[in-house]
GROMACS .gro file of C-alpha atoms in nm:
model
  273
    1MET     CA    1  -5.633  -1.829   3.445
    2GLY     CA    2  -5.772  -1.545   3.615
    3SER     CA    3  -5.701  -1.171   3.612
    4LYS     CA    4  -5.379  -1.062   3.720
    5ILE     CA    5  -5.247  -0.756   3.885
    6TRP     CA    6  -4.916  -0.588   3.746
    7PHE     CA    7  -4.693  -0.332   3.828
    8ILE     CA    8  -4.530  -0.157   3.537
    9THR     CA    9  -4.275   0.089   3.545
   10GLY     CA   10  -4.179   0.280   3.222
   11ALA     CA   11  -4.584   0.255   3.101
   12SER     CA   12  -4.585   0.605   2.941
   13ARG     CA   13  -4.423   0.461   2.564
   14GLY     CA   14  -4.319   0.211   2.403
   15PHE     CA   15  -4.338  -0.160   2.534
   16GLY     CA   16  -4.460  -0.037   2.887
   17ARG     CA   17  -4.741   0.137   2.715
   18ILE     CA   18  -4.853  -0.129   2.469
   19TRP     CA   19  -4.847  -0.380   2.750
   20THR     CA   20  -5.017  -0.183   2.965
   21GLU     CA   21  -5.316  -0.112   2.752
   22ALA     CA   22  -5.300  -0.484   2.640
   23ALA     CA   23  -5.338  -0.609   3.006
   24LEU     CA   24  -5.621  -0.386   3.085
   25GLU     CA   25  -5.808  -0.507   2.774
   26ARG     CA   26  -5.770  -0.845   2.894
   27GLY     CA   27  -5.936  -0.755   3.227
   28ASP     CA   28  -5.631  -0.755   3.410
   29LYS     CA   29  -5.546  -0.468   3.681
   30VAL     CA   30  -5.241  -0.275   3.610
   31ALA     CA   31  -5.040  -0.002   3.856
   32ALA     CA   32  -4.907   0.179   3.574
   33THR     CA   33  -4.636   0.404   3.656
   34ALA     CA   34  -4.439   0.681   3.450
   35ARG     CA   35  -4.178   1.002   3.550
   36LYS     CA   36  -4.478   1.238   3.451
   37LEU     CA   37  -4.803   1.157   3.569
   38SER     CA   38  -4.987   1.328   3.295
   39ALA     CA   39  -4.821   1.084   3.038
   40ILE     CA   40  -5.030   0.829   3.153
   41ALA     CA   41  -5.335   1.044   3.289
   42ASP     CA   42  -5.533   0.931   2.979
   43LEU     CA   43  -5.530   0.531   3.115
   44LYS     CA   44  -5.740   0.620   3.420
   45GLU     CA   45  -5.986   0.807   3.212
   46LYS     CA   46  -6.038   0.483   2.983
   47TYR     CA   47  -5.973   0.212   3.222
   48GLY     CA   48  -6.119   0.361   3.546
   49ASP     CA   49  -6.047   0.141   3.855
   50ASN     CA   50  -5.876  -0.126   3.696
   51VAL     CA   51  -5.599   0.107   3.641
   52LEU     CA   52  -5.382   0.299   3.928
   53THR     CA   53  -5.150   0.550   3.778
   54LEU     CA   54  -4.846   0.669   3.998
   55GLU     CA   55  -4.563   0.891   3.898
   56LEU     CA   56  -4.236   0.746   3.962
   57ASP     CA   57  -3.852   0.793   3.895
   58VAL     CA   58  -3.685   0.470   3.944
   59THR     CA   59  -3.379   0.651   4.037
   60GLN     CA   60  -3.546   0.769   4.342
   61PRO     CA   61  -3.510   0.477   4.656
   62GLU     CA   62  -3.758   0.594   4.866
   63GLN     CA   63  -4.022   0.694   4.594
   64VAL     CA   64  -3.991   0.346   4.453
   65LYS     CA   65  -4.054   0.182   4.793
   66SER     CA   66  -4.335   0.407   4.879
   67VAL     CA   67  -4.500   0.362   4.495
   68VAL     CA   68  -4.475  -0.030   4.503
   69GLU     CA   69  -4.613  -0.055   4.851
   70GLN     CA   70  -4.873   0.194   4.772
   71ALA     CA   71  -4.974  -0.015   4.467
   72HIS     CA   72  -4.956  -0.337   4.648
   73ALA     CA   73  -5.175  -0.191   4.944
   74HIS     CA   74  -5.439  -0.055   4.655
   75PHE     CA   75  -5.495  -0.371   4.470
   76GLY     CA   76  -5.414  -0.645   4.768
   77ARG     CA   77  -5.146  -0.785   4.600
   78LEU     CA   78  -4.926  -0.777   4.294
   79ASP     CA   79  -4.891  -1.093   4.084
   80ILE     CA   80  -4.629  -0.927   3.808
   81VAL     CA   81  -4.357  -0.690   3.880
   82LEU     CA   82  -4.241  -0.550   3.538
   83ASN     CA   83  -3.929  -0.332   3.507
   84ASN     CA   84  -3.948  -0.150   3.170
   85ALA     CA   85  -3.803   0.181   3.231
   86GLY     CA   86  -3.485   0.263   3.045
   87TYR     CA   87  -3.289   0.460   2.796
   88SER     CA   88  -3.010   0.417   2.557
   89LEU     CA   89  -2.709   0.628   2.578
   90VAL     CA   90  -2.545   0.694   2.217
   91GLY     CA   91  -2.186   0.765   2.216
   92THR     CA   92  -1.874   0.548   2.148
   93ILE     CA   93  -1.656   0.420   2.448
   94GLU     CA   94  -1.428   0.705   2.426
   95GLU     CA   95  -1.664   0.972   2.364
   96SER     CA   96  -1.902   0.887   2.691
   97SER     CA   97  -1.847   1.039   2.996
   98ALA     CA   98  -1.828   0.862   3.346
   99GLU     CA   99  -2.128   1.124   3.430
  100ASP     CA  100  -2.344   0.996   3.130
  101VAL     CA  101  -2.265   0.629   3.231
  102ARG     CA  102  -2.352   0.668   3.581
  103ALA     CA  103  -2.659   0.819   3.488
  104LEU     CA  104  -2.757   0.529   3.246
  105TYR     CA  105  -2.703   0.304   3.522
  106GLU     CA  106  -2.891   0.465   3.731
  107THR     CA  107  -3.189   0.430   3.540
  108ASN     CA  108  -3.159   0.083   3.365
  109ILE     CA  109  -2.976  -0.098   3.656
  110ILE     CA  110  -2.971   0.064   3.977
  111GLY     CA  111  -3.375   0.170   3.951
  112PRO     CA  112  -3.454  -0.201   3.839
  113MET     CA  113  -3.281  -0.308   4.156
  114ALA     CA  114  -3.490  -0.083   4.385
  115VAL     CA  115  -3.815  -0.191   4.248
  116ILE     CA  116  -3.741  -0.570   4.292
  117LYS     CA  117  -3.594  -0.494   4.644
  118ALA     CA  118  -3.876  -0.329   4.734
  119ALA     CA  119  -4.148  -0.598   4.591
  120LEU     CA  120  -3.952  -0.891   4.737
  121PRO     CA  121  -4.055  -0.862   5.055
  122LEU     CA  122  -4.417  -0.848   4.964
  123LEU     CA  123  -4.401  -1.116   4.708
  124ARG     CA  124  -4.258  -1.346   4.973
  125LYS     CA  125  -4.539  -1.272   5.218
  126GLN     CA  126  -4.793  -1.329   4.974
  127GLY     CA  127  -4.656  -1.661   4.881
  128GLY     CA  128  -4.515  -1.578   4.510
  129GLY     CA  129  -4.531  -1.379   4.228
  130HIS     CA  130  -4.342  -1.317   3.888
  131ILE     CA  131  -4.096  -1.047   3.844
  132LEU     CA  132  -4.018  -0.950   3.472
  133GLY     CA  133  -3.747  -0.722   3.325
  134THR     CA  134  -3.709  -0.566   2.977
  135SER     CA  135  -3.378  -0.641   2.850
  136SER     CA  136  -3.290  -0.690   2.495
  137GLY     CA  137  -3.088  -0.906   2.252
  138LEU     CA  138  -2.818  -0.708   2.305
  139GLY     CA  139  -2.784  -0.842   2.659
  140HIS     CA  140  -2.604  -1.123   2.470
  141PHE     CA  141  -2.390  -0.950   2.190
  142THR     CA  142  -2.274  -0.577   2.130
  143LEU     CA  143  -2.320  -0.302   1.879
  144PRO     CA  144  -2.105  -0.040   1.872
  145VAL     CA  145  -2.166   0.316   1.953
  146ILE     CA  146  -2.431   0.201   2.179
  147GLY     CA  147  -2.192  -0.030   2.384
  148TYR     CA  148  -2.249   0.129   2.744
  149TYR     CA  149  -2.605   0.067   2.688
  150CYS     CA  150  -2.525  -0.301   2.572
  151SER     CA  151  -2.326  -0.346   2.885
  152SER     CA  152  -2.635  -0.247   3.104
  153LYS     CA  153  -2.812  -0.496   2.937
  154TRP     CA  154  -2.550  -0.763   3.018
  155ALA     CA  155  -2.550  -0.655   3.392
  156PHE     CA  156  -2.940  -0.678   3.380
  157GLU     CA  157  -2.940  -1.034   3.266
  158ALA     CA  158  -2.658  -1.140   3.499
  159ILE     CA  159  -2.870  -0.984   3.826
  160HIS     CA  160  -3.180  -1.156   3.691
  161GLU     CA  161  -3.014  -1.502   3.636
  162ALA     CA  162  -2.861  -1.468   3.989
  163LEU     CA  163  -3.224  -1.341   4.155
  164ALA     CA  164  -3.396  -1.652   3.981
  165MET     CA  165  -3.203  -1.889   4.166
  166GLU     CA  166  -3.221  -1.664   4.494
  167VAL     CA  167  -3.573  -1.642   4.536
  168LYS     CA  168  -3.723  -1.971   4.361
  169ALA     CA  169  -3.772  -2.121   4.704
  170PHE     CA  170  -4.007  -1.823   4.816
  171GLY     CA  171  -4.239  -1.908   4.475
  172ILE     CA  172  -4.100  -1.645   4.311
  173LYS     CA  173  -4.075  -1.651   3.942
  174VAL     CA  174  -3.813  -1.460   3.726
  175THR     CA  175  -3.815  -1.393   3.328
  176ILE     CA  176  -3.616  -1.155   3.135
  177ILE     CA  177  -3.767  -1.046   2.813
  178GLU     CA  178  -3.557  -0.957   2.531
  179PRO     CA  179  -3.685  -0.763   2.241
  180GLY     CA  180  -3.514  -0.782   1.930
  181ALA     CA  181  -3.532  -0.469   1.718
  182TYR     CA  182  -3.904  -0.305   1.724
  183ALA     CA  183  -4.082   0.017   1.576
  184THR     CA  184  -4.144   0.166   1.899
  185GLU     CA  185  -4.031   0.505   2.028
  186PHE     CA  186  -3.740   0.367   2.206
  187GLY     CA  187  -3.523   0.515   1.931
  188SER     CA  188  -3.697   0.812   1.902
  189GLN     CA  189  -3.506   1.181   2.067
  190GLU     CA  190  -3.691   1.159   2.371
  191SER     CA  191  -3.575   0.775   2.453
  192LEU     CA  192  -3.187   0.847   2.386
  193LYS     CA  193  -2.917   1.069   2.528
  194PHE     CA  194  -2.622   1.156   2.334
  195ALA     CA  195  -2.257   1.179   2.467
  196ALA     CA  196  -2.035   1.520   2.351
  197GLY     CA  197  -1.927   1.376   2.018
  198MET     CA  198  -1.522   1.355   1.869
  199ASP     CA  199  -1.498   1.468   1.512
  200ILE     CA  200  -1.287   1.137   1.463
  201TYR     CA  201  -1.556   0.904   1.510
  202ASN     CA  202  -1.808   1.095   1.312
  203ASP     CA  203  -1.796   0.873   0.980
  204PHE     CA  204  -1.797   0.563   1.176
  205LYS     CA  205  -2.115   0.659   1.372
  206GLY     CA  206  -2.290   0.767   1.038
  207GLN     CA  207  -2.199   0.448   0.871
  208PHE     CA  208  -2.355   0.280   1.211
  209VAL     CA  209  -2.671   0.482   1.178
  210GLN     CA  210  -2.717   0.417   0.832
  211THR     CA  211  -2.688   0.025   0.879
  212LEU     CA  212  -2.941   0.079   1.169
  213SER     CA  213  -3.185   0.257   0.963
  214THR     CA  214  -3.238  -0.036   0.728
  215GLN     CA  215  -3.267  -0.310   0.969
  216GLU     CA  216  -3.615  -0.475   0.974
  217ARG     CA  217  -3.806  -0.379   1.260
  218GLY     CA  218  -4.102  -0.557   1.438
  219ASN     CA  219  -4.468  -0.460   1.500
  220PRO     CA  220  -4.460  -0.410   1.872
  221ALA     CA  221  -4.865  -0.427   1.867
  222ALA     CA  222  -4.815  -0.796   1.770
  223THR     CA  223  -4.610  -0.886   2.140
  224PRO     CA  224  -4.882  -0.895   2.421
  225ALA     CA  225  -4.995  -1.225   2.332
  226ALA     CA  226  -4.642  -1.389   2.335
  227LEU     CA  227  -4.589  -1.200   2.679
  228PHE     CA  228  -4.945  -1.329   2.785
  229LYS     CA  229  -4.815  -1.677   2.727
  230VAL     CA  230  -4.531  -1.624   2.942
  231VAL     CA  231  -4.699  -1.464   3.246
  232ASP     CA  232  -4.971  -1.724   3.239
  233ALA     CA  233  -4.722  -2.047   3.206
  234GLU     CA  234  -4.667  -2.251   3.514
  235ASN     CA  235  -4.308  -2.290   3.434
  236PRO     CA  236  -4.215  -1.957   3.229
  237PRO     CA  237  -3.895  -1.938   3.085
  238LEU     CA  238  -3.592  -1.756   3.246
  239ARG     CA  239  -3.511  -1.597   2.889
  240PHE     CA  240  -3.771  -1.502   2.649
  241ASN     CA  241  -3.646  -1.378   2.311
  242LEU     CA  242  -3.944  -1.146   2.159
  243GLY     CA  243  -3.925  -1.153   1.794
  244SER     CA  244  -3.756  -1.353   1.519
  245HIS     CA  245  -3.421  -1.189   1.470
  246ASN     CA  246  -3.267  -1.256   1.794
  247LEU     CA  247  -3.190  -1.623   1.811
  248PRO     CA  248  -2.988  -1.641   1.470
  249ALA     CA  249  -2.803  -1.329   1.631
  250VAL     CA  250  -2.720  -1.515   1.951
  251ARG     CA  251  -2.636  -1.836   1.779
  252ALA     CA  252  -2.389  -1.663   1.566
  253ALA     CA  253  -2.211  -1.467   1.862
  254TYR     CA  254  -2.224  -1.760   2.096
  255ALA     CA  255  -2.058  -1.974   1.806
  256ALA     CA  256  -1.795  -1.714   1.782
  257ARG     CA  257  -1.676  -1.723   2.128
  258LEU     CA  258  -1.656  -2.114   2.145
  259THR     CA  259  -1.477  -2.116   1.860
  260GLU     CA  260  -1.218  -1.882   2.015
  261TRP     CA  261  -1.218  -2.035   2.337
  262GLU     CA  262  -1.173  -2.364   2.177
  263ALA     CA  263  -0.888  -2.235   1.967
  264TRP     CA  264  -0.675  -2.106   2.275
  265ASN     CA  265  -0.823  -2.395   2.511
  266ASP     CA  266  -0.467  -2.549   2.518
  267ILE     CA  267  -0.269  -2.245   2.614
  268SER     CA  268  -0.558  -2.161   2.865
  269ALA     CA  269  -0.559  -2.483   3.010
  270ALA     CA  270  -0.182  -2.478   3.072
  271ALA     CA  271  -0.244  -2.172   3.269
  272GLN     CA  272  -0.428  -2.355   3.508
  273GLY     CA  273  -0.077  -2.511   3.692
   0.00000   0.00000   0.00000
């Protein structure tokens, strides 16, 4: 398939780190970005000229534009633009403040939008490319206590679905990567932010955390081969589940919705007028 040139946000840890190193190991070139350059400095030492390490805070739109353009100029093109930066807000709907939610959306939604907007003119000019975004199985169903994080992934899904229709004519492909639960650093203290707690939810949240702690988690090192099949495909999917647990959960969620919509359909249809 030939070597590809990647632009990856959030390359310092979790999937971003694993996919960055895997792409470099297979002979691709990568513009790897992170909020702190020191977090990815070792990539340069290990992979030399095949990697360009850049400091990037996706919540700073002018910096995003500059860094994307710098990466494109350095390698001459960008084949894959992968939005991987993001974090989870832990807190019930009542507990989380407007400031908490705004900050979450700045990183999880507005940041990826800035990357996409910076990349699109370059991808159009070069005749195509592939935009990937790391979403979650939680882009289709919801869990309590991380409801606002789930909402950011629902928005992420809708934005990319619309984007795919809008840029298809330019030869630009779009894929939403939807991981299930994996043993990455995403659930670590460094990747989580916590809303101020309310005592009335302590027991509920404790039970939720206990349930999560017993959840089987996939091996993130097993994911690069699957990701490469997607980016090397002539016709990649719009949505791609990562792991074996998502599809059963999504089936159950949509079956429940359809059952409820059908049960109320006579009343719904009568409201048409």
